[in-house]
Tab-separated table of C-alpha atoms in Angstrom:
chain	number	residue	atom	x	y	z
A	1	MET	CA	3.932	54.332	105.284
A	2	GLN	CA	3.125	56.847	108.689
A	3	LEU	CA	5.858	56.117	111.669
A	4	ASN	CA	4.199	56.802	114.937
A	5	ASN	CA	5.897	56.119	118.349
A	6	TYR	CA	6.603	52.939	119.901
A	7	ILE	CA	6.277	53.518	123.780
A	8	ASP	CA	5.738	51.011	126.041
A	9	GLY	CA	6.315	47.780	123.250
A	10	ALA	CA	3.635	48.937	121.602
A	11	TRP	CA	2.657	50.859	118.438
A	12	GLN	CA	0.693	54.560	118.829
A	13	GLU	CA	-2.989	54.585	117.597
A	14	VAL	CA	-2.582	58.610	115.827
A	15	ASP	CA	-6.453	59.541	115.343
A	16	ALA	CA	-5.441	63.163	114.302
A	17	GLY	CA	-1.330	64.379	114.369
A	18	THR	CA	0.883	66.308	112.204
A	19	TYR	CA	3.397	64.220	110.272
A	20	THR	CA	6.226	65.544	108.170
A	21	ALA	CA	7.573	64.040	105.072
A	22	VAL	CA	10.633	62.145	104.584
A	23	ILE	CA	13.056	62.518	101.976
A	24	ASN	CA	15.372	60.378	99.633
A	25	PRO	CA	18.412	63.220	99.889
A	26	ALA	CA	19.599	61.443	96.601
A	27	THR	CA	16.394	61.326	94.690
A	28	GLY	CA	14.776	64.127	96.523
A	29	ASP	CA	11.172	61.741	96.240
A	30	GLU	CA	8.939	61.423	99.804
A	31	ILE	CA	9.676	58.382	101.831
A	32	ALA	CA	8.148	58.126	104.540
A	33	GLN	CA	6.069	60.289	106.726
A	34	VAL	CA	6.683	60.853	110.151
A	35	ILE	CA	4.819	62.171	113.309
A	36	LEU	CA	6.020	65.346	114.578
A	37	SER	CA	5.055	64.616	118.330
A	38	THR	CA	4.009	66.412	121.880
A	39	THR	CA	5.209	67.609	125.049
A	40	GLU	CA	2.208	64.858	126.168
A	41	ASP	CA	4.142	62.050	124.037
A	42	ILE	CA	6.914	62.337	126.228
A	43	ALA	CA	5.245	62.745	129.619
A	44	LEU	CA	3.342	59.021	128.718
A	45	ALA	CA	6.302	57.816	127.533
A	46	VAL	CA	8.559	58.993	130.680
A	47	GLU	CA	5.825	57.239	132.791
A	48	ALA	CA	6.099	53.957	131.149
A	49	ALA	CA	9.492	53.904	131.016
A	50	LYS	CA	9.354	55.060	134.608
A	51	ARG	CA	7.174	51.757	135.590
A	52	ALA	CA	9.209	49.132	133.612
A	53	GLN	CA	12.532	50.533	135.213
A	54	LYS	CA	11.844	49.076	138.542
A	55	GLU	CA	11.850	45.602	137.031
A	56	TRP	CA	14.654	46.055	134.766
A	57	ALA	CA	16.525	46.729	137.145
A	58	LEU	CA	16.219	43.730	138.500
A	59	VAL	CA	16.721	41.675	135.821
A	60	PRO	CA	20.641	40.189	136.143
A	61	ALA	CA	22.771	41.887	134.151
A	62	PRO	CA	23.627	39.083	132.671
A	63	LYS	CA	19.987	38.588	131.737
A	64	ARG	CA	20.014	42.383	130.508
A	65	ALA	CA	22.709	41.049	128.325
A	66	ASP	CA	20.962	38.327	126.446
A	67	TYR	CA	18.506	40.900	124.482
A	68	LEU	CA	21.358	42.150	123.409
A	69	TYR	CA	22.615	38.994	121.965
A	70	GLU	CA	19.009	38.618	120.445
A	71	ILE	CA	19.659	42.384	119.410
A	72	GLY	CA	22.904	41.607	117.634
A	73	ARG	CA	21.772	38.747	115.829
A	74	LEU	CA	19.013	39.436	113.969
A	75	MET	CA	21.418	43.212	113.498
A	76	LYS	CA	23.152	40.476	112.001
A	77	GLU	CA	20.640	38.784	109.858
A	78	ARG	CA	19.281	41.230	108.676
A	79	LYS	CA	21.825	43.650	107.474
A	80	GLU	CA	21.620	44.620	104.311
A	81	HIS	CA	17.926	45.596	104.706
A	82	LEU	CA	19.218	47.867	107.449
A	83	SER	CA	22.077	48.835	104.839
A	84	GLN	CA	19.821	50.271	102.439
A	85	VAL	CA	17.130	51.480	104.328
A	86	LEU	CA	19.538	53.856	105.809
A	87	THR	CA	21.611	55.017	102.584
A	88	THR	CA	17.756	55.763	101.071
A	89	GLU	CA	17.161	58.044	104.074
A	90	MET	CA	20.645	59.789	104.512
A	91	GLY	CA	22.584	59.086	101.428
A	92	LYS	CA	25.619	57.726	102.334
A	93	VAL	CA	26.860	54.779	99.718
A	94	ILE	CA	25.702	51.617	100.866
A	95	GLU	CA	29.072	50.434	101.378
A	96	GLU	CA	29.638	53.096	104.086
A	97	ALA	CA	26.118	51.580	105.449
A	98	ARG	CA	26.997	48.169	105.713
A	99	GLY	CA	29.872	49.607	107.371
A	100	GLU	CA	27.693	51.454	109.826
A	101	VAL	CA	24.930	48.638	110.118
A	102	GLN	CA	27.729	46.096	111.187
A	103	GLU	CA	29.230	48.735	114.070
A	104	GLY	CA	26.169	48.413	116.023
A	105	ILE	CA	26.324	44.648	115.719
A	106	ASP	CA	29.421	44.968	117.404
A	107	MET	CA	28.551	47.070	119.497
A	108	ALA	CA	25.072	44.486	120.602
A	109	PHE	CA	27.590	41.703	121.520
A	110	TYR	CA	30.408	43.770	123.347
A	111	MET	CA	28.375	45.643	125.019
A	112	ALA	CA	26.244	42.045	125.869
A	113	GLY	CA	29.809	41.320	127.264
A	114	GLU	CA	29.804	44.158	130.145
A	115	GLY	CA	26.409	42.614	131.145
A	116	ARG	CA	28.879	39.428	133.342
A	117	ARG	CA	31.202	42.174	134.186
A	118	LEU	CA	30.030	46.364	135.187
A	119	VAL	CA	33.212	45.994	136.414
A	120	GLY	CA	33.053	47.690	139.885
A	121	GLU	CA	36.338	47.296	143.156
A	122	THR	CA	36.439	46.018	146.746
A	123	VAL	CA	39.732	47.805	148.457
A	124	PRO	CA	40.565	46.813	151.818
A	125	SER	CA	38.742	48.520	155.046
A	126	GLU	CA	41.339	50.685	157.306
A	127	LEU	CA	38.906	48.903	160.286
A	128	GLN	CA	39.484	45.072	161.138
A	129	ASN	CA	36.042	43.431	159.720
A	130	LYS	CA	35.319	45.473	157.515
A	131	PHE	CA	34.523	44.496	153.448
A	132	ALA	CA	35.194	48.069	151.178
A	133	MET	CA	33.616	47.957	147.451
A	134	SER	CA	31.771	49.704	144.591
A	135	VAL	CA	29.493	48.655	142.463
A	136	ARG	CA	27.414	50.355	139.572
A	137	ALA	CA	23.843	51.166	139.884
A	138	PRO	CA	21.393	51.927	136.619
A	139	ILE	CA	20.745	55.570	137.208
A	140	GLY	CA	16.817	55.339	135.921
A	141	VAL	CA	15.209	56.372	132.943
A	142	VAL	CA	17.347	58.201	130.126
A	143	GLY	CA	16.566	60.024	127.325
A	144	LEU	CA	19.323	60.299	124.067
A	145	ILE	CA	19.219	62.406	121.395
A	146	THR	CA	20.310	60.815	118.473
A	147	PRO	CA	22.109	62.401	114.926
A	148	TRP	CA	20.473	61.557	111.076
A	149	ASN	CA	24.618	61.757	110.298
A	150	PHE	CA	24.889	58.118	111.541
A	151	PRO	CA	21.297	57.148	112.666
A	152	VAL	CA	21.783	53.779	113.958
A	153	ALA	CA	25.814	53.842	114.994
A	154	ILE	CA	25.579	56.577	117.489
A	155	ALA	CA	21.936	55.047	118.396
A	156	THR	CA	23.468	51.412	119.953
A	157	TRP	CA	26.631	53.862	121.763
A	158	LYS	CA	24.193	55.145	123.715
A	159	SER	CA	20.826	52.252	123.932
A	160	PHE	CA	23.196	49.371	124.795
A	161	PRO	CA	25.062	50.654	127.665
A	162	ALA	CA	21.791	52.380	128.960
A	163	ILE	CA	20.402	48.682	128.248
A	164	VAL	CA	22.870	46.222	129.719
A	165	ALA	CA	22.781	48.586	132.719
A	166	GLY	CA	19.703	48.790	134.436
A	167	ASN	CA	18.128	51.815	132.846
A	168	THR	CA	15.142	52.415	129.989
A	169	PHE	CA	15.491	55.046	128.322
A	170	ILE	CA	13.708	57.370	125.449
A	171	TRP	CA	15.388	58.416	122.122
A	172	LYS	CA	14.429	60.640	119.994
A	173	PRO	CA	15.782	60.432	116.515
A	174	ALA	CA	16.511	62.928	114.108
A	175	THR	CA	13.244	63.972	111.366
A	176	GLU	CA	15.890	62.970	109.125
A	177	THR	CA	16.279	60.250	109.180
A	178	PRO	CA	13.530	58.111	111.046
A	179	MET	CA	13.355	54.990	109.433
A	180	MET	CA	16.415	53.447	111.215
A	181	ALA	CA	14.594	53.998	114.977
A	182	TYR	CA	11.809	52.202	113.311
A	183	GLU	CA	13.571	49.393	111.807
A	184	MET	CA	14.747	49.309	115.315
A	185	ALA	CA	11.951	49.376	117.593
A	186	LEU	CA	10.769	46.300	115.423
A	187	ILE	CA	13.661	44.446	116.628
A	188	PHE	CA	13.208	45.293	120.331
A	189	GLU	CA	9.247	43.825	120.096
A	190	GLU	CA	10.581	41.019	117.866
A	191	VAL	CA	13.436	39.748	120.647
A	192	GLY	CA	11.402	40.583	123.934
A	193	LEU	CA	12.681	43.340	125.397
A	194	PRO	CA	10.062	43.719	127.803
A	195	ALA	CA	7.772	46.501	127.719
A	196	GLY	CA	8.506	50.577	128.257
A	197	VAL	CA	12.145	49.663	128.454
A	198	ALA	CA	12.767	51.202	125.030
A	199	ASN	CA	10.118	53.503	123.978
A	200	ILE	CA	11.121	55.672	120.522
A	201	VAL	CA	9.160	59.176	120.481
A	202	PHE	CA	9.798	61.146	117.061
A	203	GLY	CA	9.822	64.887	116.240
A	204	SER	CA	11.227	68.195	116.259
A	205	GLY	CA	14.517	69.209	118.588
A	206	ALA	CA	12.225	72.412	120.114
A	207	ASP	CA	9.532	70.539	120.592
A	208	VAL	CA	10.239	67.253	122.368
A	209	GLY	CA	13.860	67.122	123.018
A	210	THR	CA	12.737	70.557	125.181
A	211	ALA	CA	10.515	68.389	126.538
A	212	MET	CA	12.962	65.631	127.102
A	213	ILE	CA	15.804	67.949	128.649
A	214	GLU	CA	12.910	69.239	131.163
A	215	HIS	CA	11.293	66.616	132.216
A	216	PRO	CA	12.312	66.233	135.951
A	217	ASP	CA	12.238	61.941	135.276
A	218	ILE	CA	14.694	61.211	133.051
A	219	ARG	CA	17.781	62.261	134.695
A	220	VAL	CA	20.245	61.511	132.011
A	221	ILE	CA	20.998	63.273	128.119
A	222	SER	CA	23.010	62.100	126.356
A	223	PHE	CA	23.456	64.014	123.461
A	224	THR	CA	24.613	63.662	119.685
A	225	GLY	CA	24.879	67.521	117.833
A	226	SER	CA	25.956	70.214	116.854
A	227	THR	CA	28.080	72.862	119.643
A	228	GLU	CA	25.518	75.375	119.905
A	229	THR	CA	22.650	72.721	120.311
A	230	GLY	CA	24.630	71.416	122.366
A	231	ARG	CA	25.372	74.505	124.878
A	232	HIS	CA	21.795	74.959	125.257
A	233	VAL	CA	21.030	71.320	126.233
A	234	ALA	CA	24.021	71.503	128.724
A	235	GLU	CA	22.389	75.015	130.081
A	236	THR	CA	18.851	73.711	130.594
A	237	GLY	CA	20.365	70.465	132.304
A	238	GLY	CA	22.839	71.812	134.519
A	239	ARG	CA	19.274	73.855	135.944
A	240	HIS	CA	17.677	70.490	136.281
A	241	LEU	CA	20.817	68.655	138.224
A	242	LYS	CA	20.474	66.057	135.389
A	243	LYS	CA	23.336	64.667	133.820
A	244	VAL	CA	23.715	65.572	130.587
A	245	SER	CA	26.617	64.135	127.676
A	246	LEU	CA	27.642	65.593	124.749
A	247	GLU	CA	29.191	64.287	121.623
A	248	MET	CA	28.926	68.108	119.419
A	249	GLY	CA	31.661	69.074	116.185
A	250	GLY	CA	34.631	68.942	115.118
A	251	LYS	CA	36.804	70.584	113.234
A	252	ASN	CA	39.150	67.874	112.818
A	253	ALA	CA	42.837	67.765	110.733
A	254	VAL	CA	45.577	65.434	109.321
A	255	ILE	CA	48.948	65.847	109.060
A	256	VAL	CA	50.962	64.770	107.018
A	257	MET	CA	54.531	65.227	107.653
A	258	ASP	CA	58.066	65.669	104.964
A	259	ASP	CA	58.649	62.117	105.957
A	260	ALA	CA	55.239	60.688	104.985
A	261	ASP	CA	54.322	58.107	102.431
A	262	ILE	CA	52.426	60.686	99.804
A	263	ASP	CA	49.829	58.631	97.953
A	264	LEU	CA	48.722	56.855	101.549
A	265	ALA	CA	48.395	60.475	102.685
A	266	VAL	CA	46.196	60.488	99.756
A	267	GLU	CA	43.537	57.747	100.720
A	268	GLY	CA	43.351	58.850	104.731
A	269	ILE	CA	42.767	62.382	103.701
A	270	LEU	CA	39.683	60.731	100.456
A	271	TRP	CA	38.670	58.436	102.590
A	272	SER	CA	38.298	60.845	105.312
A	273	ALA	CA	37.419	63.746	104.459
A	274	PHE	CA	34.884	63.276	101.324
A	275	GLY	CA	33.421	59.637	102.971
A	276	THR	CA	29.366	59.763	103.862
A	277	ALA	CA	30.032	63.542	102.013
A	278	GLY	CA	32.259	64.854	104.734
A	279	GLN	CA	29.010	65.307	107.375
A	280	ARG	CA	30.607	63.083	110.009
A	281	CYS	CA	31.598	64.252	113.204
A	282	THR	CA	35.608	63.543	112.255
A	283	ALA	CA	35.437	64.262	109.512
A	284	CYS	CA	38.868	65.801	107.903
A	285	SER	CA	38.364	69.196	106.917
A	286	ARG	CA	41.441	70.573	107.063
A	287	VAL	CA	45.123	69.564	106.061
A	288	ILE	CA	48.541	70.664	107.929
A	289	VAL	CA	50.912	69.807	105.421
A	290	HIS	CA	54.958	70.211	105.317
A	291	LYS	CA	55.655	72.923	102.540
A	292	ASP	CA	57.944	70.920	101.463
A	293	VAL	CA	55.543	68.580	100.505
A	294	LYS	CA	52.199	70.661	99.572
A	295	GLU	CA	52.919	70.413	95.953
A	296	GLU	CA	52.946	67.539	95.726
A	297	LEU	CA	49.704	66.495	98.145
A	298	GLU	CA	48.359	68.656	96.143
A	299	GLN	CA	48.849	67.103	92.198
A	300	LYS	CA	47.434	63.740	94.050
A	301	LEU	CA	44.626	64.528	95.217
A	302	LEU	CA	43.960	66.138	92.366
A	303	THR	CA	44.286	63.404	90.436
A	304	GLN	CA	42.530	61.201	93.109
A	305	MET	CA	39.698	63.937	93.060
A	306	ALA	CA	39.288	63.615	89.206
A	307	ASP	CA	38.180	59.795	89.641
A	308	LEU	CA	35.678	59.989	92.507
A	309	THR	CA	32.298	59.181	91.507
A	310	ILE	CA	29.102	60.903	92.473
A	311	GLY	CA	25.691	59.985	92.014
A	312	ASN	CA	23.022	58.174	94.787
A	313	GLY	CA	25.144	55.435	97.106
A	314	LEU	CA	22.940	52.414	96.166
A	315	ASP	CA	24.539	51.684	93.334
A	316	GLU	CA	27.386	49.748	94.077
A	317	THR	CA	30.556	51.991	92.168
A	318	VAL	CA	29.395	54.691	93.343
A	319	LYS	CA	32.102	56.712	95.833
A	320	ILE	CA	30.024	59.972	97.220
A	321	GLY	CA	26.500	59.877	98.094
A	322	PRO	CA	24.578	63.576	98.244
A	323	VAL	CA	24.535	65.797	101.654
A	324	ILE	CA	20.939	65.681	104.081
A	325	ASN	CA	18.802	67.976	102.423
A	326	GLY	CA	18.758	71.788	100.626
A	327	LYS	CA	19.747	73.778	103.766
A	328	ALA	CA	23.558	71.460	104.170
A	329	LEU	CA	24.083	72.312	100.285
A	330	LYS	CA	23.304	76.380	100.827
A	331	LYS	CA	25.529	76.566	104.054
A	332	ILE	CA	28.305	74.530	102.187
A	333	SER	CA	27.991	76.579	99.000
A	334	SER	CA	28.129	79.947	101.444
A	335	TYR	CA	31.804	79.103	102.809
A	336	ILE	CA	32.825	78.506	98.985
A	337	ASP	CA	32.708	82.777	98.550
A	338	VAL	CA	33.960	82.674	102.276
A	339	GLY	CA	37.564	81.111	101.248
A	340	LYS	CA	37.423	82.795	97.992
A	341	GLU	CA	36.835	86.194	100.134
A	342	GLU	CA	39.708	85.086	102.236
A	343	GLY	CA	42.483	84.666	100.047
A	344	ALA	CA	42.104	80.883	99.381
A	345	LYS	CA	43.082	78.887	96.353
A	346	LEU	CA	39.906	77.003	94.722
A	347	LEU	CA	41.687	73.671	92.462
A	348	ALA	CA	39.191	71.531	92.635
A	349	GLY	CA	35.219	71.470	92.963
A	350	GLY	CA	33.301	74.296	95.508
A	351	ARG	CA	29.944	74.009	92.922
A	352	ILE	CA	25.746	72.585	93.358
A	353	LEU	CA	25.864	69.340	91.468
A	354	ARG	CA	22.414	70.163	89.176
A	355	ASP	CA	22.517	68.111	86.142
A	356	GLY	CA	20.158	65.272	84.855
A	357	ASP	CA	19.240	62.378	87.710
A	358	LEU	CA	21.998	64.605	90.490
A	359	GLY	CA	19.517	68.022	90.473
A	360	LYS	CA	16.242	66.079	91.624
A	361	GLY	CA	19.205	65.124	94.722
A	362	HIS	CA	21.124	67.497	96.523
A	363	TYR	CA	25.227	66.854	95.985
A	364	PHE	CA	27.727	69.001	96.785
A	365	GLU	CA	31.678	68.896	94.128
A	366	PRO	CA	34.247	67.316	96.207
A	367	THR	CA	36.196	70.838	96.691
A	368	LEU	CA	39.739	71.048	97.661
A	369	PHE	CA	41.198	75.057	98.539
A	370	THR	CA	45.486	75.401	98.857
A	371	ASP	CA	47.264	78.788	100.386
A	372	VAL	CA	44.259	78.543	103.246
A	373	LYS	CA	45.098	80.693	106.453
A	374	TRP	CA	44.885	79.123	109.150
A	375	ASP	CA	42.977	81.006	111.613
A	376	SER	CA	40.695	82.088	108.813
A	377	ARG	CA	36.625	81.217	108.776
A	378	LEU	CA	37.350	78.686	106.822
A	379	ALA	CA	39.967	77.069	108.970
A	380	GLN	CA	38.244	77.667	111.513
A	381	GLU	CA	34.374	76.372	111.739
A	382	GLU	CA	33.009	73.495	111.017
A	383	ILE	CA	31.084	73.144	107.347
A	384	PHE	CA	29.996	69.284	107.369
A	385	GLY	CA	30.583	69.029	103.662
A	386	PRO	CA	33.086	67.489	101.024
A	387	VAL	CA	35.407	70.558	101.585
A	388	VAL	CA	39.187	70.357	102.501
A	389	SER	CA	41.497	73.580	103.085
A	390	LEU	CA	45.093	72.798	102.872
A	391	ILE	CA	47.058	74.586	105.333
A	392	GLU	CA	51.039	74.698	104.831
A	393	VAL	CA	54.090	75.151	107.892
A	394	THR	CA	57.896	74.714	108.197
A	395	SER	CA	58.189	72.249	110.657
A	396	LEU	CA	56.266	69.771	113.374
A	397	GLU	CA	55.521	71.967	115.948
A	398	GLU	CA	53.799	74.689	113.428
A	399	ALA	CA	51.717	71.534	112.909
A	400	ILE	CA	50.892	70.343	115.864
A	401	GLU	CA	49.721	74.600	117.283
A	402	VAL	CA	47.741	74.945	113.971
A	403	ASN	CA	46.284	71.845	115.072
A	404	ASN	CA	45.291	73.109	118.378
A	405	SER	CA	44.133	76.542	117.238
A	406	VAL	CA	40.821	75.725	116.572
A	407	GLN	CA	38.002	75.385	119.539
A	408	TYR	CA	37.085	71.544	118.710
A	409	GLY	CA	39.244	69.250	119.540
A	410	LEU	CA	37.733	65.557	118.025
A	411	SER	CA	40.260	63.989	115.833
A	412	SER	CA	43.390	64.742	114.440
A	413	SER	CA	45.391	61.856	112.100
A	414	ILE	CA	49.752	62.599	111.753
A	415	PHE	CA	51.155	60.767	108.365
A	416	SER	CA	55.129	60.283	109.098
A	417	GLN	CA	58.126	57.589	109.569
A	418	ASP	CA	59.525	59.140	111.876
A	419	VAL	CA	58.374	57.226	115.264
A	420	ASN	CA	59.463	60.459	117.704
A	421	LYS	CA	57.446	62.392	116.086
A	422	VAL	CA	54.189	60.330	115.875
A	423	PHE	CA	55.096	60.101	120.294
A	424	GLN	CA	55.068	63.998	120.137
A	425	ALA	CA	52.249	64.110	118.314
A	426	GLN	CA	49.717	61.651	120.188
A	427	ARG	CA	51.052	63.561	123.135
A	428	ASP	CA	50.316	67.266	122.156
A	429	LEU	CA	47.453	67.319	120.242
A	430	ASP	CA	44.750	68.223	121.928
A	431	THR	CA	41.742	66.242	120.671
A	432	GLY	CA	40.129	62.685	122.502
A	433	ILE	CA	41.295	60.681	119.100
A	434	VAL	CA	45.238	60.260	117.329
A	435	TYR	CA	45.513	58.386	114.389
A	436	VAL	CA	48.441	57.889	113.137
A	437	ASN	CA	48.981	57.213	109.787
A	438	ALA	CA	45.339	56.801	108.851
A	439	GLY	CA	42.887	59.836	108.476
A	440	THR	CA	40.525	61.282	111.581
A	441	THR	CA	37.630	58.542	111.254
A	442	GLY	CA	37.963	54.860	111.564
A	443	ALA	CA	36.709	54.112	115.824
A	444	GLU	CA	36.442	50.978	116.651
A	445	ILE	CA	33.185	50.487	119.220
A	446	HIS	CA	36.187	48.999	121.514
A	447	LEU	CA	36.968	52.095	122.789
A	448	PRO	CA	35.620	55.755	124.101
A	449	PHE	CA	34.915	58.094	121.607
A	450	GLY	CA	34.432	61.776	122.408
A	451	GLY	CA	36.792	65.227	122.470
A	452	THR	CA	37.732	68.269	123.885
A	453	LYS	CA	36.820	71.700	124.239
A	454	GLY	CA	33.901	72.190	122.280
A	455	THR	CA	33.387	69.011	121.033
A	456	GLY	CA	32.825	67.594	124.536
A	457	ASN	CA	32.191	67.332	127.879
A	458	GLY	CA	33.826	65.321	129.772
A	459	HIS	CA	31.589	62.016	128.354
A	460	ARG	CA	32.807	59.387	126.524
A	461	ASP	CA	30.048	57.119	124.061
A	462	SER	CA	31.773	53.729	122.923
A	463	GLY	CA	33.427	51.309	125.239
A	464	VAL	CA	33.416	50.353	129.305
A	465	ALA	CA	33.575	54.208	129.334
A	466	ALA	CA	30.058	54.504	127.530
A	467	LEU	CA	28.716	52.247	131.462
A	468	ASP	CA	30.453	55.656	133.698
A	469	VAL	CA	26.918	58.257	131.834
A	470	PHE	CA	24.169	54.761	132.416
A	471	THR	CA	24.893	54.113	135.957
A	472	GLU	CA	26.264	56.304	139.301
A	473	TRP	CA	28.648	54.726	141.665
A	474	LYS	CA	27.874	53.074	145.175
A	475	SER	CA	30.696	52.567	147.340
A	476	VAL	CA	29.194	49.746	149.947
A	477	TYR	CA	30.662	49.048	153.102
A	478	VAL	CA	29.905	46.108	155.648
A	479	ASP	CA	31.097	45.942	159.313
A	480	PHE	CA	30.794	42.665	160.760
A	481	SER	CA	33.095	42.982	163.504
A	482	GLY	CA	29.794	43.580	165.670
A	483	THR	CA	30.581	46.833	167.077
A	484	LEU	CA	30.651	50.448	165.552
A	485	GLN	CA	33.936	51.360	164.683
A	486	ARG	CA	34.863	55.050	163.601
A	487	ALA	CA	36.699	55.017	160.482
A	488	GLN	CA	39.194	58.145	160.576
A	489	ILE	CA	38.916	58.292	164.411
A	490	ASP	CA	39.502	54.033	165.647
A	491	ASN	CA	42.194	53.691	163.359
A	492	SER	CA	44.467	56.099	164.674
């Protein structure tokens, strides 16, 4: 199967082009070939998107929303198929894949509802016989750069607000996971989304991503990926005066206080840390635990970790699938040596799994370190794999300080039955998302998603806040007095 670009409502024919293999991380099998596009392909996509946007912006927002309702309906009909494709190309277990597809379905219906709102503001004027209001206006052509770990959910967080707001877009999915973009293009095509509204260009970040960021007619870049790459996107976009929305790394912590329900905390930690094999920007990679319950928590974690099944995510009994590729395996494995050198104690895991069928894929054993220093590399750097560090503290204040000590600020969690501690924590934790008596994952689409510090630059995906990325505020003054009225002068 060869995957080519979808531009201006048509699949692009390629006489000669460079393709790269798409690999199933669970088996090592090649499942597709995807085109590596060029700057010329981006220029073609921008031309189509720019041409379509003028007419698309004139379609009433409720009518634009009707397309999203149809997209959501087809995604719902094809949920199992989409989930199977997602697991095959990305590796996450099928239960999680179904959840991710459902997130896209939810986003379609939610953003479709915004087509009958797109709320502005009306305010009284300081002058007689004058009306004042603000409205949301589309920006134009926008660029979406999405990661491999959530190949459909994050794409819907970005593309659906862009659609309902009256923009057209160019979407560059991750080269590792292009098949979900292909499936979404088929849905766009089937619902009759006008040509040029949605354009999908495959290729590398260095070539296609850079061309998008530097193209003068792409006015918005919405990016999800690493903090290092995000800085480059922001710097380059800033030189071109683009609006840039960034959602980047995380070093998320679960705080377990001495009054916590330990069994519940263990469930939350396991789900947050090892779901998607730890390859979530919201994954729990630190557990900040009160000294009085540290030993109990360790033992219960070890007991539960021993029962985690590892393998191909298409197997309904498997709880942890592979990591994305060999490069990821190498990076994760390197942090095991780092942790040992820093004096942390390895309680479980720490190995690349090579036995039997696991040796064909990219599997890493769920890993637990204890006695980790709060300022060590193991506790400060994003590993993006199934590795958890236990850090001991003696008070809530110390726990909050440790949580806030990292360069990231995406998600945090506290397990406690003391309402006073909970409210103090939700106030003082410096992350964009805070969970109480739950793990660090599980965001819902109708609230803003994003973080502080090295995680983001102030914008948010999901929720109504996502519309701020893809719209400009336009203030409108209507003077029906029949005379020239000067604000701040004639009313004094």
